[in-house]
Coordinates of C-alpha atoms and ligand atoms in Angstrom, one line a residue:
M1 CA 49.8 116.8 71.1
N2 CA 49.8 118.0 74.4
L3 CA 53.5 118.1 75.6
R4 CA 55.0 118.0 78.8
S5 CA 57.8 120.0 77.8
A6 CA 55.5 122.9 76.8
Q7 CA 55.5 124.1 80.2
W8 CA 58.9 125.4 79.4
Y9 CA 58.7 126.3 75.9
S10 CA 55.5 127.5 75.3
G11 CA 54.2 131.1 75.7
T12 CA 55.8 134.7 75.5
D13 CA 56.8 135.6 78.8
R14 CA 60.6 135.6 80.0
N15 CA 60.7 132.3 81.5
A16 CA 59.6 130.6 78.0
Y17 CA 62.1 133.3 76.3
I18 CA 65.0 131.8 78.9
H19 CA 64.4 128.4 78.3
R20 CA 64.2 128.5 74.4
A21 CA 67.2 131.1 74.2
W22 CA 69.5 128.6 75.9
M23 CA 68.6 125.7 74.4
R24 CA 68.2 127.4 70.8
R25 CA 72.2 127.1 69.5
G26 CA 71.1 126.6 65.9
A27 CA 68.0 124.2 66.4
P28 CA 65.2 125.0 64.1
R29 CA 62.5 127.4 65.3
D30 CA 59.8 124.5 65.4
A31 CA 62.2 122.3 67.6
F32 CA 60.5 123.3 70.5
E33 CA 57.0 122.3 69.5
R34 CA 58.3 118.3 68.8
P35 CA 58.4 115.6 71.5
Q36 CA 61.6 116.2 73.4
I37 CA 63.1 112.9 73.8
A38 CA 66.2 112.2 76.5
I39 CA 68.7 109.9 75.8
A40 CA 69.6 108.4 79.3
N41 CA 73.3 107.6 78.6
T42 CA 75.2 105.3 80.8
A43 CA 78.6 105.6 78.7
S44 CA 81.6 105.9 80.6
D45 CA 85.3 105.1 80.5
L46 CA 85.0 103.5 83.7
T47 CA 82.0 101.3 82.8
P48 CA 84.0 99.5 80.1
C49 CA 80.6 97.3 79.4
N50 CA 79.0 100.4 78.5
S51 CA 81.7 102.5 77.0
H52 CA 80.3 102.0 73.4
L53 CA 76.9 103.4 74.2
D54 CA 77.7 106.9 72.6
E55 CA 77.6 105.2 69.0
V56 CA 74.4 103.6 70.1
A57 CA 73.0 107.1 71.2
E58 CA 73.9 108.5 67.8
S59 CA 71.5 106.0 65.9
V60 CA 68.8 106.7 68.6
R61 CA 69.5 110.2 67.9
N62 CA 68.9 109.7 64.4
G63 CA 65.6 107.7 64.8
I64 CA 64.0 110.6 67.1
Y65 CA 64.9 113.3 64.3
E66 CA 63.5 111.2 61.6
A67 CA 60.4 110.7 63.4
G68 CA 60.0 114.3 64.4
G69 CA 61.4 114.5 67.8
T70 CA 64.2 116.5 69.3
P71 CA 66.6 114.2 70.9
L72 CA 68.6 115.3 73.8
E73 CA 71.5 113.2 75.5
L74 CA 71.3 113.1 79.2
P75 CA 74.6 111.5 80.7
V76 CA 73.4 109.6 83.8
V77 CA 75.4 108.1 86.6
S78 CA 77.3 104.8 85.6
L79 CA 78.4 101.9 87.5
G80 CA 81.1 99.8 86.1
E81 CA 80.8 96.4 88.1
T82 CA 84.2 95.4 87.9
Q83 CA 85.7 98.9 88.9
V84 CA 83.6 100.2 91.5
R85 CA 84.4 99.6 95.1
P86 CA 83.4 98.3 97.5
T87 CA 80.2 97.2 95.4
A88 CA 78.2 98.6 92.6
M89 CA 74.9 97.7 94.2
L90 CA 75.7 100.5 96.8
W91 CA 75.0 102.8 94.3
R92 CA 72.3 101.3 92.2
N93 CA 69.7 103.5 94.3
M94 CA 71.6 106.6 93.9
A95 CA 71.7 106.0 90.2
A96 CA 68.0 105.1 90.0
M97 CA 67.8 108.5 92.1
A98 CA 69.6 110.8 90.2
T99 CA 68.1 109.7 86.7
E100 CA 64.6 110.0 88.2
E101 CA 65.4 113.7 89.5
M102 CA 66.9 114.6 86.4
L103 CA 64.4 113.4 84.0
R104 CA 61.6 115.4 86.3
A105 CA 63.5 118.4 86.4
N106 CA 64.1 118.6 82.8
P107 CA 62.0 119.6 79.8
V108 CA 61.6 116.2 78.5
D109 CA 58.3 114.2 77.3
G110 CA 59.9 110.8 76.7
V111 CA 63.2 109.1 77.5
V112 CA 65.4 106.1 75.7
L113 CA 67.4 104.4 78.3
L114 CA 70.8 103.2 77.5
G115 CA 72.2 100.4 79.8
G116 CA 74.3 97.5 80.0
C117 CA 76.7 96.4 82.7
D118 CA 74.7 94.8 85.9
K119 CA 73.1 97.6 87.6
T120 CA 72.7 100.2 85.0
I121 CA 69.3 98.7 83.5
P122 CA 67.9 97.8 86.8
A123 CA 68.6 101.7 88.2
L124 CA 67.1 103.1 84.7
L125 CA 64.1 101.0 84.8
M126 CA 63.7 101.9 88.6
A127 CA 63.9 105.8 87.5
A128 CA 61.6 105.5 84.5
A129 CA 59.0 103.5 86.7
S130 CA 59.0 106.3 89.4
V131 CA 58.9 109.3 87.0
D132 CA 56.5 107.3 84.7
L133 CA 57.4 109.4 81.3
P134 CA 57.2 107.2 78.3
A135 CA 60.4 105.3 78.3
T136 CA 62.1 102.3 76.4
V137 CA 65.4 100.6 76.7
V138 CA 68.2 99.8 74.3
P139 CA 70.4 97.4 76.2
G140 CA 73.8 97.8 75.1
G141 CA 74.6 94.0 74.3
P142 CA 77.1 91.4 75.0
M143 CA 80.5 91.1 73.9
L144 CA 81.8 88.5 71.5
T145 CA 83.5 85.2 72.7
G146 CA 86.9 85.3 73.5
T147 CA 89.1 82.3 73.3
F148 CA 92.3 81.3 74.9
R149 CA 94.3 78.5 73.5
G150 CA 91.4 77.3 71.3
T151 CA 88.7 77.5 74.2
P152 CA 86.0 79.9 74.7
L153 CA 86.1 82.0 77.7
G154 CA 83.1 83.1 79.5
C155 CA 83.3 86.4 81.2
G156 CA 83.1 86.2 84.9
T157 CA 82.4 82.4 85.1
D158 CA 85.9 81.5 83.6
V159 CA 87.6 84.0 85.8
W160 CA 86.2 82.1 89.0
R161 CA 87.0 78.8 87.6
L162 CA 90.7 79.6 86.5
S163 CA 91.3 81.4 89.6
E164 CA 90.1 78.4 91.8
E165 CA 92.6 75.9 89.2
V166 CA 95.4 78.3 90.2
R167 CA 94.7 78.1 94.1
A168 CA 94.3 74.1 93.4
G169 CA 97.5 74.1 91.6
S170 CA 96.4 72.4 88.1
L171 CA 96.8 76.1 86.6
S172 CA 100.2 78.0 86.5
Q173 CA 100.1 81.6 87.6
E174 CA 101.7 82.7 84.2
D175 CA 99.1 81.0 82.0
F176 CA 96.3 82.5 84.2
T177 CA 97.8 86.0 83.7
Q178 CA 98.2 85.4 79.9
S179 CA 94.6 84.6 79.8
E180 CA 93.7 88.0 81.2
S181 CA 94.1 89.7 77.4
A182 CA 91.8 87.4 75.7
M183 CA 88.9 87.5 78.3
I184 CA 87.3 90.5 76.8
R185 CA 87.5 90.0 73.2
S186 CA 85.3 93.1 72.2
R187 CA 82.9 96.1 73.3
G188 CA 79.8 95.0 75.5
H189 CA 79.1 93.6 78.5
C190 CA 79.8 89.9 79.9
N191 CA 79.1 87.4 77.5
T192 CA 77.5 84.8 79.8
M193 CA 74.1 84.4 81.4
G194 CA 75.2 86.8 84.3
T195 CA 73.2 90.0 85.6
A196 CA 73.7 92.3 82.5
S197 CA 72.5 89.4 80.0
T198 CA 69.8 88.4 82.1
M199 CA 68.5 92.1 82.7
A200 CA 68.6 92.9 79.3
L201 CA 66.5 89.9 78.3
V202 CA 64.1 90.6 81.5
A203 CA 63.8 93.9 80.6
E204 CA 62.6 92.7 77.0
A205 CA 60.3 90.2 78.8
L206 CA 58.8 93.1 81.1
G207 CA 57.7 94.9 77.7
M208 CA 60.3 97.4 77.7
V209 CA 62.5 96.7 74.7
L210 CA 61.7 96.5 71.3
P211 CA 60.9 93.3 70.7
G212 CA 63.8 91.2 69.3
L213 CA 66.6 93.6 70.4
A214 CA 67.9 92.2 73.6
G215 CA 70.9 90.1 73.2
T216 CA 72.0 91.5 70.1
P217 CA 75.8 91.6 70.5
A218 CA 77.3 94.9 71.1
P219 CA 79.3 94.8 67.7
D220 CA 76.5 93.6 65.7
S221 CA 75.3 96.1 63.4
R222 CA 72.1 95.0 63.9
L223 CA 72.1 96.6 67.5
L224 CA 72.5 100.2 65.8
E225 CA 69.6 99.4 63.3
S226 CA 67.3 98.3 66.5
A227 CA 68.5 101.5 68.1
H228 CA 67.6 103.7 65.5
S229 CA 64.2 102.1 65.2
T230 CA 64.0 102.6 69.3
G231 CA 64.3 106.4 68.5
R232 CA 61.6 106.5 66.1
L233 CA 59.4 104.4 68.7
A234 CA 60.2 106.8 71.6
V235 CA 58.4 109.6 69.7
E236 CA 55.5 107.4 68.9
M237 CA 55.2 106.6 72.7
V238 CA 54.7 110.0 73.6
A239 CA 52.0 110.6 71.0
A240 CA 50.3 107.6 72.3
D241 CA 51.0 108.2 75.8
R242 CA 52.5 105.0 76.4
R243 CA 53.8 105.1 80.1
P244 CA 55.5 102.5 82.4
S245 CA 52.7 102.6 84.5
T246 CA 50.2 101.2 81.7
L247 CA 53.1 98.5 80.8
L248 CA 54.9 97.2 83.8
T249 CA 51.6 95.4 85.3
R250 CA 51.8 92.0 87.5
A251 CA 51.2 90.3 84.0
S252 CA 54.4 91.6 82.7
F253 CA 56.1 91.0 86.0
A254 CA 55.0 87.4 85.7
N255 CA 56.2 87.0 82.3
A256 CA 59.8 88.3 83.3
I257 CA 59.9 85.5 86.0
V258 CA 58.9 82.9 83.3
C259 CA 62.0 84.6 81.2
L260 CA 64.3 84.7 84.3
A261 CA 63.7 80.8 84.7
A262 CA 63.7 79.7 80.9
V263 CA 67.2 81.7 80.2
G264 CA 68.6 80.3 83.6
G265 CA 69.2 83.9 84.7
S266 CA 71.1 85.5 87.5
T267 CA 69.5 85.5 91.2
N268 CA 70.3 89.2 91.1
A269 CA 67.4 89.7 88.8
V270 CA 65.0 88.6 91.8
V271 CA 66.3 91.9 94.0
H272 CA 66.0 94.0 90.9
L273 CA 62.6 93.2 89.7
L274 CA 61.3 93.5 93.5
A275 CA 62.7 97.0 93.6
I276 CA 61.0 98.1 90.2
A277 CA 57.9 96.7 91.1
G278 CA 57.9 98.4 94.5
R279 CA 58.4 101.7 92.6
L280 CA 55.0 101.2 90.7
G281 CA 53.1 99.6 93.7
V282 CA 52.7 96.4 91.6
E283 CA 52.1 93.5 94.1
L284 CA 55.3 91.3 93.4
T285 CA 56.6 89.1 96.4
L286 CA 59.7 86.8 96.8
D287 CA 57.4 83.7 96.6
D288 CA 55.9 84.8 93.2
F289 CA 59.5 83.8 91.9
D290 CA 59.4 80.4 93.2
Q291 CA 55.4 80.1 92.3
I292 CA 55.7 81.2 88.9
G293 CA 59.2 80.2 88.0
S294 CA 60.1 76.8 89.7
E295 CA 58.0 74.6 87.1
V296 CA 59.5 76.4 83.9
P297 CA 62.4 74.4 82.3
V298 CA 65.6 76.0 81.6
L299 CA 66.0 75.9 77.9
V300 CA 69.4 78.0 77.5
D301 CA 72.5 76.2 77.8
L302 CA 74.7 79.2 78.5
L303 CA 77.3 79.5 81.1
P304 CA 77.3 79.5 84.1
A305 CA 74.6 76.7 84.0
G306 CA 75.6 75.4 80.8
R307 CA 78.1 75.6 78.0
F308 CA 77.5 78.5 75.4
L309 CA 77.8 82.2 75.2
M310 CA 75.8 85.1 74.5
E311 CA 76.9 85.3 70.9
D312 CA 75.6 81.8 70.4
F313 CA 72.2 82.7 72.2
H314 CA 71.7 85.2 69.4
R315 CA 72.6 83.2 66.6
A316 CA 70.2 80.4 67.9
G317 CA 67.2 82.5 67.8
G318 CA 67.6 84.6 71.1
L319 CA 64.8 85.7 73.4
R320 CA 61.9 85.1 71.1
A321 CA 62.9 81.9 70.5
V322 CA 63.1 81.0 74.0
L323 CA 59.8 82.8 74.7
A324 CA 58.0 80.9 72.1
E325 CA 58.8 77.4 73.8
V326 CA 57.0 78.4 76.8
R327 CA 54.3 80.4 75.1
D328 CA 51.6 78.8 77.3
L329 CA 53.1 79.8 80.4
L330 CA 53.1 83.7 79.2
D331 CA 50.4 86.0 80.3
P332 CA 49.1 87.1 77.0
T333 CA 47.6 90.6 78.3
A334 CA 50.9 91.9 79.0
L335 CA 51.8 94.5 76.5
T336 CA 55.1 96.0 75.1
V337 CA 56.3 99.3 74.3
T338 CA 55.2 99.1 70.9
G339 CA 51.4 98.7 72.2
E340 CA 51.3 94.9 71.0
P341 CA 51.4 92.2 73.5
L342 CA 54.6 90.4 74.0
V343 CA 53.1 87.2 72.9
G344 CA 52.2 88.6 69.5
Y345 CA 56.0 88.6 68.6
L346 CA 56.3 85.0 69.0
D347 CA 54.7 83.6 66.2
D348 CA 57.7 83.6 63.7
A349 CA 60.5 83.0 66.2
P350 CA 62.2 79.6 65.4
I351 CA 65.2 78.2 67.3
W352 CA 68.2 77.8 64.8
D353 CA 70.6 75.9 67.2
P354 CA 68.7 73.4 69.3
E355 CA 72.0 72.9 71.4
V356 CA 72.1 76.4 72.6
I357 CA 68.5 76.9 72.9
R358 CA 66.7 73.9 73.6
I359 CA 63.0 72.6 72.7
R360 CA 60.5 72.4 75.4
R361 CA 60.6 68.8 75.7
E362 CA 64.5 68.3 76.0
P363 CA 65.4 71.0 78.5
L364 CA 68.8 71.7 80.1
V365 CA 67.1 71.4 83.3
T366 CA 63.4 70.1 84.3
H367 CA 62.7 72.8 86.6
G368 CA 64.6 76.1 86.6
G369 CA 64.0 79.4 88.3
I370 CA 65.1 80.7 91.7
A371 CA 63.9 78.4 94.8
V372 CA 62.8 80.6 97.9
L373 CA 63.8 79.1 101.1
R374 CA 62.7 79.8 104.6
G375 CA 63.4 78.5 108.1
N376 CA 64.7 79.4 111.5
L377 CA 67.5 80.9 109.6
A378 CA 65.8 83.0 107.2
P379 CA 62.6 83.8 108.5
S380 CA 61.7 86.4 105.8
G381 CA 63.3 84.0 103.2
A382 CA 66.6 83.1 101.1
V383 CA 67.3 82.2 97.8
I384 CA 69.3 79.6 96.0
K385 CA 69.6 79.0 92.0
P386 CA 68.9 75.0 91.7
A387 CA 70.4 75.1 88.1
A388 CA 73.6 76.5 89.1
A389 CA 74.0 74.0 92.3
S390 CA 75.2 70.3 92.6
P391 CA 72.2 68.2 92.7
H392 CA 74.2 66.1 95.5
L393 CA 73.9 69.0 97.8
L394 CA 70.8 70.1 97.3
Q395 CA 69.7 68.0 100.5
H396 CA 72.1 68.5 103.2
R397 CA 73.2 68.5 106.6
G398 CA 76.7 70.0 107.9
R399 CA 78.6 71.2 110.3
A400 CA 78.7 75.4 110.1
V401 CA 82.0 77.2 109.9
V402 CA 81.3 80.8 110.4
F403 CA 82.9 84.0 109.2
D404 CA 82.1 87.4 110.4
S405 CA 83.2 89.3 107.5
V406 CA 84.9 89.2 104.2
E407 CA 88.2 90.0 105.8
D408 CA 87.7 87.4 108.2
F409 CA 87.0 84.9 105.5
H410 CA 90.0 85.9 103.4
A411 CA 92.1 85.7 106.7
R412 CA 91.2 82.3 107.7
I413 CA 89.8 80.1 104.6
D414 CA 93.3 78.8 103.6
D415 CA 94.9 78.2 107.2
P416 CA 95.7 74.8 107.0
D417 CA 94.5 74.5 110.7
L418 CA 91.2 75.4 109.7
E419 CA 88.8 72.5 111.1
I420 CA 86.6 72.0 107.9
D421 CA 85.7 69.0 105.3
A422 CA 83.9 68.7 102.2
G423 CA 80.5 68.0 104.2
S424 CA 80.9 71.5 106.4
V425 CA 78.6 74.4 105.5
L426 CA 80.2 77.8 104.8
V427 CA 78.6 80.9 106.4
L428 CA 79.4 84.6 105.7
R429 CA 77.7 87.4 107.5
G430 CA 77.7 90.8 107.6
C431 CA 77.3 91.1 103.9
G432 CA 73.7 92.2 103.5
P433 CA 72.3 95.7 102.2
K434 CA 73.2 97.5 105.7
G435 CA 75.8 95.2 107.1
Y436 CA 78.6 95.5 104.5
P437 CA 77.2 97.9 103.1
G438 CA 75.6 97.5 99.6
M439 CA 75.3 93.5 99.6
P440 CA 78.4 92.5 97.8
E441 CA 78.7 89.5 95.3
V442 CA 80.4 87.3 97.8
A443 CA 78.2 84.6 98.7
N444 CA 80.1 82.5 96.3
M445 CA 82.9 81.7 98.6
P446 CA 86.1 80.2 97.4
I447 CA 86.5 76.6 98.4
P448 CA 89.2 76.2 101.1
K449 CA 92.3 75.4 99.5
K450 CA 93.2 72.1 101.3
L451 CA 89.7 71.0 99.9
L452 CA 90.3 72.0 96.3
Q453 CA 93.7 69.7 96.3
Q454 CA 91.4 67.0 97.5
G455 CA 89.2 67.4 94.4
V456 CA 86.3 69.4 96.4
R457 CA 84.5 71.7 93.6
D458 CA 81.6 72.8 95.6
M459 CA 80.3 73.0 99.2
V460 CA 77.0 74.5 100.8
R461 CA 77.7 78.2 101.5
V462 CA 75.1 80.5 103.2
C463 CA 75.3 84.3 103.3
D464 CA 73.4 87.3 103.4
G465 CA 75.2 88.9 100.6
R466 CA 74.5 88.5 96.7
M467 CA 76.3 86.3 94.0
S468 CA 77.5 87.2 90.7
G469 CA 75.0 86.0 88.1
T470 CA 78.3 84.3 86.4
A471 CA 79.0 82.4 89.4
Y472 CA 78.0 79.1 90.2
G473 CA 77.6 76.4 93.4
T474 CA 75.1 75.4 96.1
V475 CA 74.9 78.9 97.4
V476 CA 72.1 80.1 99.7
L477 CA 72.4 83.9 99.4
H478 CA 70.0 87.0 100.3
V479 CA 69.4 85.6 103.7
T480 CA 66.9 87.7 105.3
P481 CA 67.0 89.4 107.8
E482 CA 70.7 90.1 107.3
A483 CA 72.9 89.6 110.3
A484 CA 73.2 93.6 110.7
A485 CA 69.5 93.8 110.8
D486 CA 69.4 91.3 113.8
G487 CA 68.9 88.4 111.6
P488 CA 69.3 84.6 112.9
L489 CA 72.3 84.4 111.0
A490 CA 74.0 86.7 113.6
R491 CA 73.5 84.2 116.1
V492 CA 74.8 80.9 114.3
R493 CA 78.2 79.8 115.9
T494 CA 81.1 77.4 114.3
G495 CA 79.9 73.8 115.0
D496 CA 76.1 74.5 114.8
V497 CA 74.6 71.8 112.3
I498 CA 72.8 73.4 109.3
S499 CA 70.3 71.7 107.3
L500 CA 69.6 72.5 103.4
D501 CA 66.6 71.0 101.9
V502 CA 65.7 72.7 98.5
A503 CA 62.7 70.4 97.7
A504 CA 61.1 71.1 100.9
R505 CA 62.4 74.8 100.7
R506 CA 64.0 74.8 104.0
I507 CA 67.2 76.4 105.4
D508 CA 67.5 75.6 109.5
V509 CA 70.1 75.8 111.8
E510 CA 69.5 72.8 114.2
V511 CA 69.5 74.9 117.4
P512 CA 66.3 74.7 119.6
D513 CA 64.3 78.4 118.9
G514 CA 64.7 79.5 122.1
E515 CA 68.2 78.9 122.6
L516 CA 68.9 80.6 119.1
A517 CA 67.2 83.6 120.4
S518 CA 68.6 83.8 123.9
R519 CA 72.1 84.0 122.3
H520 CA 73.8 87.2 121.9
P521 CA 75.4 88.1 118.4
D522 CA 79.1 87.6 118.3
D523 CA 80.8 90.7 119.2
I524 CA 83.4 90.5 116.2
C525 CA 80.4 90.3 114.1
V526 CA 78.5 93.2 115.5
A527 CA 82.1 95.2 115.1
G528 CA 82.0 94.5 111.6
F529 CA 78.6 96.1 110.6
A530 CA 79.2 99.4 108.9
A531 CA 78.5 102.5 110.5
P532 CA 79.0 105.4 108.0
R533 CA 79.0 108.6 109.5
R534 CA 78.4 110.9 106.3
G535 CA 77.4 111.0 102.6
W536 CA 75.6 108.5 100.7
T537 CA 76.8 105.6 102.3
R538 CA 75.2 107.2 105.5
L539 CA 71.7 107.9 103.7
Y540 CA 71.9 104.3 102.3
V541 CA 72.4 102.6 105.6
D542 CA 70.1 104.6 107.5
H543 CA 67.1 103.9 104.8
V544 CA 67.9 100.6 102.8
Q545 CA 65.3 97.9 103.1
Q546 CA 66.1 94.0 103.0
A547 CA 66.8 92.0 100.1
D548 CA 63.1 90.5 100.2
T549 CA 61.6 93.5 99.2
G550 CA 64.5 94.8 96.5
A551 CA 66.8 96.6 99.0
D552 CA 65.5 99.9 97.7
L553 CA 65.5 103.1 99.9
D554 CA 62.5 103.4 102.2
F555 CA 61.8 106.7 100.6
L556 CA 62.4 106.0 97.2
V557 CA 59.6 103.2 97.1
G558 CA 56.7 104.3 95.0
S559 CA 56.6 107.1 92.3
S560 CA 56.3 110.9 92.2
G561 CA 54.9 110.9 88.6
S562 CA 56.2 113.6 86.0
G563 CA 55.0 116.6 87.6
I564 CA 56.8 119.8 87.9
G565 CA 56.8 122.2 90.8
R566 CA 57.0 121.9 94.7
E567 CA 53.7 120.4 95.2
S568 CA 54.8 117.5 93.1
H569 CA 57.3 116.0 95.8
Ligands
LIG1 FE1 79.9 94.7 83.2 FE2 79.9 92.2 83.8 S1 81.2 93.4 84.5 S2 78.4 93.1 82.4

């Protein structure tokens, strides 16, 4: 086997001596002749969803040894969605860049990627795509279902719901605080079909996970069994030279889009998949999500679109059962990390609970996926998740109530004098990749208190930011170009009429184009755009691209391969 790591370890010169001697530390003499497999580990106490990954890494390590490889744990940048401020998305590209560089800089032949919380699997996949070493993912798995007073709690989704109940006066502050200790029942990531669950499943549909593994709950011992098998697999992948560039083809992205729609997954997957495709030079556009995904039925009845949680999903048969129902929509040529096609794993994949995973002819929603909207408000596109929206609002005209920043929104939304009714359209700008910066999950703006008290639970909302995968509502998000990139959103004024027509795929402001173009963006709006002077944030704002291509940095798009030495960069 021609190993990349031999460039460090083989030979008798002084450099080879140094590379071996410092790594020897009790290792057997032939340790340097075996495939060197990095375990890129995002375990961190500050990423609670990933804090159990050290145990998972131990199982991967055993599998690597068993198959004749040398395991090497590589701690990488970790992003805890609930802890990192102002938004974890600001560092997704940094985590990807740091991981890519460390993989390339070190004597490794392949890598097992351990992720879980929202941004960690996307960042690891972006890195693996750009360095193009044999790579496979072990998703850390969702937590078990917590309950409060006999009722299951869905992470994220029920936080939004309960906090709205407090604002509406239908739940006491004391009860709300008490539910806090019941929300997170066990190790693992959010148990709804949020971004973490979505990206784990999408990674398997892409072919980057041992089939059948994604969605296994974090405390389930089968996760460790699969982690062990993945360690063995990684050694085999090096021998077979099975790299991301050979697995992540347009066919596998098409399968990932079918998966995203069928599981009713998070809108964040759109940005992440576009970014991963960009690293590989795979032609994937925003419109592909609509064209490939919008006819796919939603088969999974999970929060936020439905009722159940990830533990139920796994019990009901998991991803393979879902994909088996939509097998005819999958591209049979797409391969997995095992070298076998994805569809080859769908022959014996029954649904054990048809309440949780619906059969094809009885879907939760007939047409799932992500609808891509265009119009004079979003010339380069915006997205909406119809399955999470209110059907009566999918076609709507209403008076815009515009907020120039998150701070402006919080200062005024509950003002009793705010001129707003249930038919108004809430507009929040300055929340795109450049503007905030980092494109935070603020698009699902809370409903004004006075309307909540009238029983209003959903309104049309329009934003250049993102929405948590655990959130719901009639939310038009990822509006591109964002306000801070001189998008038309910066020119909308309170009182303008905004029309949304999801069936026609339109989002427009009813202002003549000439007038819209001649308007100057509001001074307060412009003053709110980020203008960092130094550090990562400066680099990010100067180089981040728009949401319609994945919000990657312009100089990170593409791949540098795994070559070492100055010439490879
Ligand atoms: Fe980590 Fe939800 S906060 S997955």
